[in-house]
CSV table of C-alpha atoms (C1' of nucleotides) in Angstrom, one decimal:
chain,number,residue,atom,x,y,z
A,1,MET,CA,78.0,87.0,89.0
A,2,VAL,CA,76.9,84.9,86.1
A,3,ALA,CA,73.6,86.5,86.3
A,4,SER,CA,72.5,84.6,89.3
A,5,GLY,CA,70.1,81.9,88.7
A,6,VAL,CA,71.5,78.4,88.9
A,7,VAL,CA,75.0,79.4,89.4
A,8,VAL,CA,76.2,77.7,86.4
A,9,GLY,CA,79.4,79.2,87.7
A,10,GLU,CA,81.2,76.1,88.8
A,11,THR,CA,83.6,77.1,91.5
A,12,VAL,CA,81.7,79.9,93.0
A,13,GLY,CA,82.8,80.9,96.4
A,14,VAL,CA,86.5,80.9,96.9
A,15,ALA,CA,88.5,83.5,98.7
A,16,ALA,CA,92.1,83.3,97.6
A,17,ASN,CA,93.6,85.6,95.1
A,18,SER,CA,92.6,85.0,91.5
A,19,ARG,CA,94.0,88.3,90.4
A,20,VAL,CA,97.3,86.8,89.3
A,21,THR,CA,95.4,84.3,87.3
A,22,ILE,CA,93.3,86.9,85.6
A,23,ALA,CA,96.4,89.1,84.8
A,24,ALA,CA,98.5,86.2,83.6
A,25,HIS,CA,95.7,85.0,81.3
A,26,ALA,CA,95.3,88.5,79.9
A,27,LEU,CA,99.0,88.8,79.2
A,28,ALA,CA,99.3,85.4,77.6
A,29,TRP,CA,96.3,86.3,75.4
A,30,LEU,CA,97.8,89.7,74.4
A,31,GLU,CA,101.1,87.9,73.5
A,32,LEU,CA,99.3,85.3,71.4
A,33,ALA,CA,97.3,87.9,69.6
A,34,ARG,CA,100.5,89.9,69.0
A,35,ARG,CA,102.1,86.8,67.4
A,36,GLY,CA,99.1,86.6,65.2
A,37,GLY,CA,99.5,90.1,64.1
A,38,ARG,CA,97.0,91.8,66.3
A,39,GLU,CA,99.0,94.2,68.5
A,40,VAL,CA,96.2,95.8,70.4
A,41,LEU,CA,93.2,94.2,72.1
A,42,THR,CA,90.3,95.9,73.8
A,43,SER,CA,89.3,95.1,77.3
A,44,GLU,CA,86.1,93.6,75.8
A,45,GLU,CA,88.2,91.2,73.7
A,46,VAL,CA,90.4,90.2,76.6
A,47,ALA,CA,87.3,89.8,78.8
A,48,ALA,CA,85.8,87.4,76.2
A,49,SER,CA,88.7,85.0,76.7
A,50,VAL,CA,88.9,85.3,80.5
A,51,ASN,CA,85.1,85.0,80.6
A,52,THR,CA,84.5,88.0,82.9
A,53,ASN,CA,83.4,91.6,82.7
A,54,ALA,CA,85.4,94.2,80.7
A,55,VAL,CA,85.7,96.4,83.8
A,56,ILE,CA,87.4,93.6,85.7
A,57,ILE,CA,90.0,93.4,82.9
A,58,ARG,CA,90.4,97.2,82.8
A,59,ARG,CA,91.1,97.1,86.5
A,60,SER,CA,93.5,94.3,86.2
A,61,LEU,CA,95.3,95.8,83.2
A,62,GLY,CA,95.3,99.1,85.0
A,63,ASP,CA,97.4,97.5,87.8
A,64,LEU,CA,99.8,96.0,85.2
A,65,GLN,CA,100.0,99.3,83.4
A,66,ARG,CA,101.1,101.1,86.6
A,67,ALA,CA,103.9,98.5,86.8
A,68,GLY,CA,104.8,99.1,83.2
A,69,LEU,CA,103.9,95.6,82.0
A,70,VAL,CA,101.3,96.8,79.5
A,71,THR,CA,100.4,100.0,77.8
A,72,ALA,CA,96.9,101.4,77.2
A,73,ARG,CA,96.1,103.4,74.2
A,74,ARG,CA,93.0,105.6,74.3
A,75,GLY,CA,90.9,107.4,71.7
A,76,ASN,CA,89.8,105.7,68.5
A,77,GLY,CA,91.3,102.3,67.9
A,78,ALA,CA,92.2,102.1,71.6
A,79,GLY,CA,93.2,99.0,73.6
A,80,PHE,CA,96.0,97.4,75.4
A,81,PHE,CA,99.3,96.0,74.3
A,82,LEU,CA,102.4,94.5,76.1
A,83,GLY,CA,104.7,97.1,77.6
A,84,ARG,CA,107.7,95.0,77.0
A,85,PRO,CA,108.6,91.6,75.4
A,86,ALA,CA,106.7,88.7,76.9
A,87,THR,CA,110.0,87.0,77.6
A,88,GLU,CA,110.8,89.8,80.0
A,89,ILE,CA,107.7,89.7,82.1
A,90,THR,CA,107.9,87.1,84.9
A,91,LEU,CA,105.0,85.9,87.0
A,92,LEU,CA,106.7,87.6,89.9
A,93,ASP,CA,106.3,90.9,88.0
A,94,VAL,CA,102.7,90.1,87.6
A,95,TRP,CA,102.3,89.1,91.3
A,96,LEU,CA,103.9,92.3,92.5
A,97,ALA,CA,101.7,94.4,90.2
A,98,VAL,CA,98.4,92.9,91.2
A,99,SER,CA,98.8,91.3,94.6
A,100,PRO,CA,100.3,93.5,97.3
A,101,GLU,CA,98.9,91.5,100.1
A,102,PRO,CA,101.3,89.4,102.2
A,103,LEU,CA,100.8,85.6,102.1
A,104,LEU,CA,100.5,85.3,105.9
A,105,ALA,CA,99.5,88.0,108.3
A,106,LEU,CA,100.5,88.8,111.9
A,107,HIS,CA,98.0,89.2,114.7
A,108,HIS,CA,95.1,91.6,114.0
A,109,SER,CA,95.5,93.1,117.4
A,110,GLU,CA,98.7,93.5,119.3
A,111,PRO,CA,99.5,90.4,121.5
A,112,ASN,CA,99.9,90.8,125.2
A,113,LEU,CA,103.2,92.4,125.8
A,114,GLU,CA,103.4,91.2,129.4
A,115,CYS,CA,103.9,87.7,128.1
A,116,PRO,CA,107.4,86.8,126.8
A,117,VAL,CA,105.9,85.1,123.8
A,118,GLY,CA,103.6,88.0,123.1
A,119,ARG,CA,106.4,90.4,123.4
A,120,GLY,CA,108.9,88.7,121.1
A,121,ILE,CA,106.9,86.7,118.6
A,122,ARG,CA,106.2,89.3,116.0
A,123,PRO,CA,109.6,90.1,114.6
A,124,VAL,CA,110.4,86.4,114.7
A,125,LEU,CA,107.4,85.4,112.6
A,126,THR,CA,107.9,88.4,110.3
A,127,ASP,CA,111.3,87.1,109.6
A,128,LEU,CA,110.2,83.5,108.9
A,129,TYR,CA,107.3,84.6,106.8
A,130,ASP,CA,109.6,86.9,104.8
A,131,GLU,CA,111.9,84.0,104.2
A,132,ALA,CA,109.2,81.7,103.0
A,133,THR,CA,107.7,84.5,100.9
A,134,ASP,CA,111.0,85.1,99.2
A,135,THR,CA,111.2,81.5,98.1
A,136,PHE,CA,107.7,81.8,96.7
A,137,ARG,CA,108.7,84.9,94.8
A,138,ALA,CA,111.8,83.2,93.5
A,139,ALA,CA,109.7,80.4,92.1
A,140,LEU,CA,107.3,82.8,90.4
A,141,ALA,CA,110.3,84.7,89.0
A,142,ARG,CA,111.4,81.6,87.1
A,143,TRP,CA,108.5,81.8,84.7
A,144,THR,CA,107.8,84.4,82.1
A,145,VAL,CA,104.5,85.1,80.2
A,146,SER,CA,106.2,83.7,77.2
A,147,ASP,CA,107.0,80.5,79.0
A,148,VAL,CA,103.4,80.2,80.1
A,149,LEU,CA,102.1,80.7,76.6
A,150,GLU,CA,104.6,78.1,75.2
A,151,ARG,CA,103.3,75.6,77.7
A,152,ILE,CA,99.7,76.4,76.9
A,153,LEU,CA,100.3,75.8,73.2
A,154,ALA,CA,102.5,72.8,73.7
B,1,MET,CA,82.6,93.5,118.8
B,2,VAL,CA,85.3,95.0,120.9
B,3,ALA,CA,82.9,95.5,123.7
B,4,SER,CA,85.3,94.2,126.2
B,5,GLY,CA,88.2,96.2,127.3
B,6,VAL,CA,90.0,98.8,125.4
B,7,VAL,CA,91.3,96.6,122.7
B,8,VAL,CA,93.1,99.5,121.1
B,9,GLY,CA,92.1,98.4,117.6
B,10,GLU,CA,95.5,98.8,116.0
B,11,THR,CA,95.7,97.2,112.6
B,12,VAL,CA,92.1,96.2,112.1
B,13,GLY,CA,91.2,95.4,108.6
B,14,VAL,CA,93.5,93.0,106.8
B,15,ALA,CA,92.4,90.1,104.8
B,16,ALA,CA,95.3,87.7,104.8
B,17,ASN,CA,95.5,84.7,106.9
B,18,SER,CA,96.5,85.3,110.5
B,19,ARG,CA,95.6,81.8,111.5
B,20,VAL,CA,99.1,80.5,111.3
B,21,THR,CA,100.2,83.3,113.5
B,22,ILE,CA,97.6,82.6,116.1
B,23,ALA,CA,98.3,78.9,116.1
B,24,ALA,CA,102.1,79.4,116.2
B,25,HIS,CA,101.7,81.8,119.1
B,26,ALA,CA,99.6,79.4,121.0
B,27,LEU,CA,102.0,76.5,120.5
B,28,ALA,CA,105.0,78.6,121.5
B,29,TRP,CA,103.2,79.7,124.6
B,30,LEU,CA,102.2,76.1,125.5
B,31,GLU,CA,105.8,75.0,125.1
B,32,LEU,CA,107.1,77.8,127.2
B,33,ALA,CA,104.6,77.0,130.0
B,34,ARG,CA,105.5,73.3,129.7
B,35,ARG,CA,109.2,74.2,130.3
B,36,GLY,CA,108.0,76.2,133.3
B,37,GLY,CA,106.3,73.2,134.7
B,38,ARG,CA,102.7,74.0,133.6
B,39,GLU,CA,101.8,71.2,131.2
B,40,VAL,CA,98.2,72.2,130.6
B,41,LEU,CA,96.8,75.6,129.7
B,42,THR,CA,93.2,76.6,129.3
B,43,SER,CA,91.9,78.4,126.2
B,44,GLU,CA,91.4,81.5,128.4
B,45,GLU,CA,95.1,81.5,129.4
B,46,VAL,CA,96.3,81.1,125.8
B,47,ALA,CA,93.8,83.8,124.8
B,48,ALA,CA,95.3,86.2,127.3
B,49,SER,CA,98.7,86.0,125.7
B,50,VAL,CA,97.4,86.2,122.1
B,51,ASN,CA,95.0,88.9,123.1
B,52,THR,CA,91.9,87.5,121.6
B,53,ASN,CA,88.8,85.6,122.5
B,54,ALA,CA,89.0,82.2,124.1
B,55,VAL,CA,86.7,80.8,121.4
B,56,ILE,CA,89.1,81.8,118.7
B,57,ILE,CA,91.8,79.9,120.5
B,58,ARG,CA,89.5,76.9,120.9
B,59,ARG,CA,88.8,77.0,117.2
B,60,SER,CA,92.5,77.3,116.3
B,61,LEU,CA,93.6,74.6,118.8
B,62,GLY,CA,90.7,72.5,117.6
B,63,ASP,CA,92.3,72.5,114.1
B,64,LEU,CA,95.7,71.6,115.6
B,65,GLN,CA,94.2,68.9,117.6
B,66,ARG,CA,92.6,67.3,114.5
B,67,ALA,CA,96.2,67.3,113.1
B,68,GLY,CA,97.6,65.7,116.3
B,69,LEU,CA,99.7,68.7,117.2
B,70,VAL,CA,97.9,69.3,120.5
B,71,THR,CA,95.7,67.3,122.8
B,72,ALA,CA,92.7,68.6,124.7
B,73,ARG,CA,91.7,67.3,128.0
B,74,ARG,CA,88.1,67.9,129.1
B,75,GLY,CA,86.3,67.7,132.4
B,76,ASN,CA,87.7,69.3,135.6
B,77,GLY,CA,91.2,70.6,135.3
B,78,ALA,CA,90.8,70.6,131.5
B,79,GLY,CA,93.0,72.4,128.9
B,80,PHE,CA,95.4,71.9,126.1
B,81,PHE,CA,98.9,70.5,125.9
B,82,LEU,CA,101.3,69.7,123.1
B,83,GLY,CA,100.6,66.5,121.3
B,84,ARG,CA,104.2,65.8,120.6
B,85,PRO,CA,107.6,67.5,121.3
B,86,ALA,CA,107.9,71.1,120.2
B,87,THR,CA,111.0,70.1,118.3
B,88,GLU,CA,108.8,67.9,116.1
B,89,ILE,CA,106.2,70.4,115.1
B,90,THR,CA,107.2,72.5,112.1
B,91,LEU,CA,105.5,75.6,110.9
B,92,LEU,CA,104.5,73.5,107.8
B,93,ASP,CA,102.6,71.2,110.1
B,94,VAL,CA,100.9,74.3,111.6
B,95,TRP,CA,100.1,75.7,108.2
B,96,LEU,CA,98.6,72.5,106.9
B,97,ALA,CA,96.5,72.2,110.0
B,98,VAL,CA,95.0,75.6,110.0
B,99,SER,CA,95.2,77.0,106.4
B,100,PRO,CA,93.9,74.6,103.8
B,101,GLU,CA,93.4,77.4,101.3
B,102,PRO,CA,95.7,77.6,98.3
B,103,LEU,CA,98.0,80.7,98.0
B,104,LEU,CA,96.7,81.6,94.6
B,105,ALA,CA,93.4,80.7,93.0
B,106,LEU,CA,92.4,79.9,89.4
B,107,HIS,CA,89.6,81.7,87.7
B,108,HIS,CA,86.3,81.9,89.5
B,109,SER,CA,84.4,80.9,86.4
B,110,GLU,CA,85.6,78.8,83.6
B,111,PRO,CA,87.5,80.7,81.0
B,112,ASN,CA,86.3,80.7,77.4
B,113,LEU,CA,87.2,77.3,76.0
B,114,GLU,CA,87.0,78.4,72.4
B,115,CYS,CA,90.1,80.5,73.0
B,116,PRO,CA,93.5,78.6,72.9
B,117,VAL,CA,94.6,80.4,76.0
B,118,GLY,CA,91.3,79.8,77.9
B,119,ARG,CA,91.5,76.2,76.9
B,120,GLY,CA,95.0,75.5,78.1
B,121,ILE,CA,95.9,77.9,80.8
B,122,ARG,CA,94.4,76.2,83.8
B,123,PRO,CA,96.6,73.1,84.1
B,124,VAL,CA,99.7,75.3,83.3
B,125,LEU,CA,99.0,77.8,86.1
B,126,THR,CA,98.0,75.0,88.5
B,127,ASP,CA,101.4,73.5,87.9
B,128,LEU,CA,103.3,76.7,88.4
B,129,TYR,CA,101.3,77.6,91.5
B,130,ASP,CA,102.0,74.2,92.9
B,131,GLU,CA,105.7,74.5,92.3
B,132,ALA,CA,105.8,77.9,94.0
B,133,THR,CA,103.7,76.7,96.8
B,134,ASP,CA,106.0,73.7,97.4
B,135,THR,CA,108.9,76.0,97.9
B,136,PHE,CA,106.9,78.0,100.3
B,137,ARG,CA,106.0,74.9,102.2
B,138,ALA,CA,109.6,73.8,102.3
B,139,ALA,CA,110.6,77.1,103.8
B,140,LEU,CA,108.0,76.7,106.5
B,141,ALA,CA,109.1,73.1,107.1
B,142,ARG,CA,112.6,74.3,108.1
B,143,TRP,CA,111.3,75.8,111.4
B,144,THR,CA,109.9,74.1,114.4
B,145,VAL,CA,107.8,75.5,117.2
B,146,SER,CA,110.9,75.0,119.4
B,147,ASP,CA,113.0,77.0,117.1
B,148,VAL,CA,110.5,79.8,117.1
B,149,LEU,CA,110.5,79.9,120.9
B,150,GLU,CA,114.3,79.9,121.1
B,151,ARG,CA,114.4,82.9,118.8
B,152,ILE,CA,111.7,84.7,120.8
B,153,LEU,CA,113.6,84.1,124.0
B,154,ALA,CA,117.0,84.9,122.5
C,1,DG,C1',76.1,61.1,142.1
C,2,DT,C1',76.4,66.0,141.9
C,3,DC,C1',79.1,70.0,140.7
C,4,DG,C1',81.5,73.0,138.1
C,5,DA,C1',85.3,74.2,135.2
C,6,DA,C1',86.5,74.2,130.5
C,7,DC,C1',86.1,72.2,125.9
C,8,DG,C1',83.0,72.0,121.6
C,9,DT,C1',80.0,74.4,118.7
C,10,DA,C1',76.3,76.8,116.8
C,11,DA,C1',74.5,81.2,115.7
C,12,DC,C1',75.2,85.8,114.8
C,13,DA,C1',77.3,90.5,114.0
C,14,DA,C1',80.6,93.8,112.1
C,15,DA,C1',84.1,94.7,108.8
C,16,DG,C1',86.7,93.8,104.5
C,17,DA,C1',87.7,91.9,100.2
C,18,DT,C1',86.2,90.4,95.7
C,19,DG,C1',83.8,90.1,91.5
C,20,DG,C1',80.4,91.8,89.0
C,21,DT,C1',77.4,95.6,86.9
C,22,DT,C1',75.9,100.1,85.4
C,23,DG,C1',76.7,104.5,84.0
C,24,DC,C1',79.2,108.4,83.3
C,25,DT,C1',83.5,111.1,82.1
C,26,DT,C1',87.7,111.6,79.4
C,27,DC,C1',90.6,110.9,75.8
C,28,DT,C1',92.0,110.8,70.9
C,29,DG,C1',92.4,109.3,65.9
C,30,DG,C1',90.1,109.9,61.9
D,1,DC,C1',83.3,116.9,65.6
D,2,DC,C1',82.4,112.2,66.8
D,3,DA,C1',82.5,107.6,68.0
D,4,DG,C1',84.9,104.0,70.3
D,5,DA,C1',87.2,102.6,74.3
D,6,DA,C1',89.8,103.5,78.6
D,7,DG,C1',89.1,105.4,83.3
D,8,DC,C1',86.6,105.6,87.2
D,9,DA,C1',83.1,106.0,90.8
D,10,DA,C1',79.2,104.0,93.0
D,11,DC,C1',76.7,100.0,94.0
D,12,DC,C1',75.4,95.2,95.1
D,13,DA,C1',75.8,90.5,96.4
D,14,DT,C1',78.6,87.1,98.3
D,15,DC,C1',82.2,85.3,101.1
D,16,DT,C1',85.7,85.2,104.6
D,17,DT,C1',87.5,86.5,109.0
D,18,DT,C1',87.5,87.9,113.7
D,19,DG,C1',85.0,88.5,117.6
D,20,DT,C1',81.1,87.5,120.9
D,21,DT,C1',77.3,85.2,123.3
D,22,DA,C1',75.1,81.2,124.5
D,23,DC,C1',74.6,76.6,125.5
D,24,DG,C1',75.4,71.7,125.4
D,25,DT,C1',79.0,68.1,126.8
D,26,DT,C1',82.5,66.0,129.3
D,27,DC,C1',84.7,64.3,133.3
D,28,DG,C1',87.7,64.8,137.5
D,29,DA,C1',87.1,66.2,142.2
D,30,DC,C1',84.5,65.8,146.0
DNA sequence: GTCGAACGTAACAAAGATGGTTGCTTCTGG
DNA sequence: CCAGAAGCAACCATCTTTGTTACGTTCGAC
């Protein structure tokens, strides 16, 4: 990371998912370039804006490609471009494409089934977590990559 | 690790937060014991239901204690008991007490500020993430430890 | 007062996840 | 054919999380 040394880095550390951020940034940049007449960008070019390694971008855009959000062209003059209009790509699509992990997890090891709580708590929490996660998803679904770009440029 | 008993591994792995689950389980168990006439439980007793180590429970309940959700008594006959009625402890309280991490993170290292997207994306994503996180919190706030226990026993 | 049960914590190990990096393979338009 | 770029595997370093041991601290019971 950052070569090491003084850790100019800034936030270092961290644990939470920054994958949605990376992917959203890449998509917004692709859309801005498209509006400027450049349909296709290489992973190097995207990496320059996100300020990370091109491989990281290829990995991220690979996830998005699997979900149909971008398309990769290979061979000479290769690169990535949006798989569908930026107005039709929501942040929920992005989240689903890159972040399969649940927001909250159950116990790592099975609780004690001889205890009433241990026996019944898992389906209950699963339900509540799903409910909360659904509202989170709904909130992400309200914003498209196009919206994000508009707000950035505003 | 493992060392002790069989522990039947089970799900091992995982990365997401199971701290809310551990804490909610402990609180539900404390409330059930209280209804049965046992006001105070030791970390060993709670650990037996959650099926983990007593230190893990002490750490978790330590977080809850700092938030006022439980109280610890020391000395002889020590243990933990609810800091306020189970009907007044929501899962949001629990989440705030044990899980300070944001659900989604921004870039690890500062994006390229010479790019319009790199320059403007962070406050925009911060806003959107906050909005989505607020709906998540609101969903957690709708359930109390008492509700959870009722559903477990139902 | 002493005693001991249980909390509070520090220190450490094993396991995963993540980001970063290098290097090599594969594809494909010109 | 060839060069440019995606795809991908293999590593490394760092961080987080759970689990475990060990030990100091507190405080009611006696």
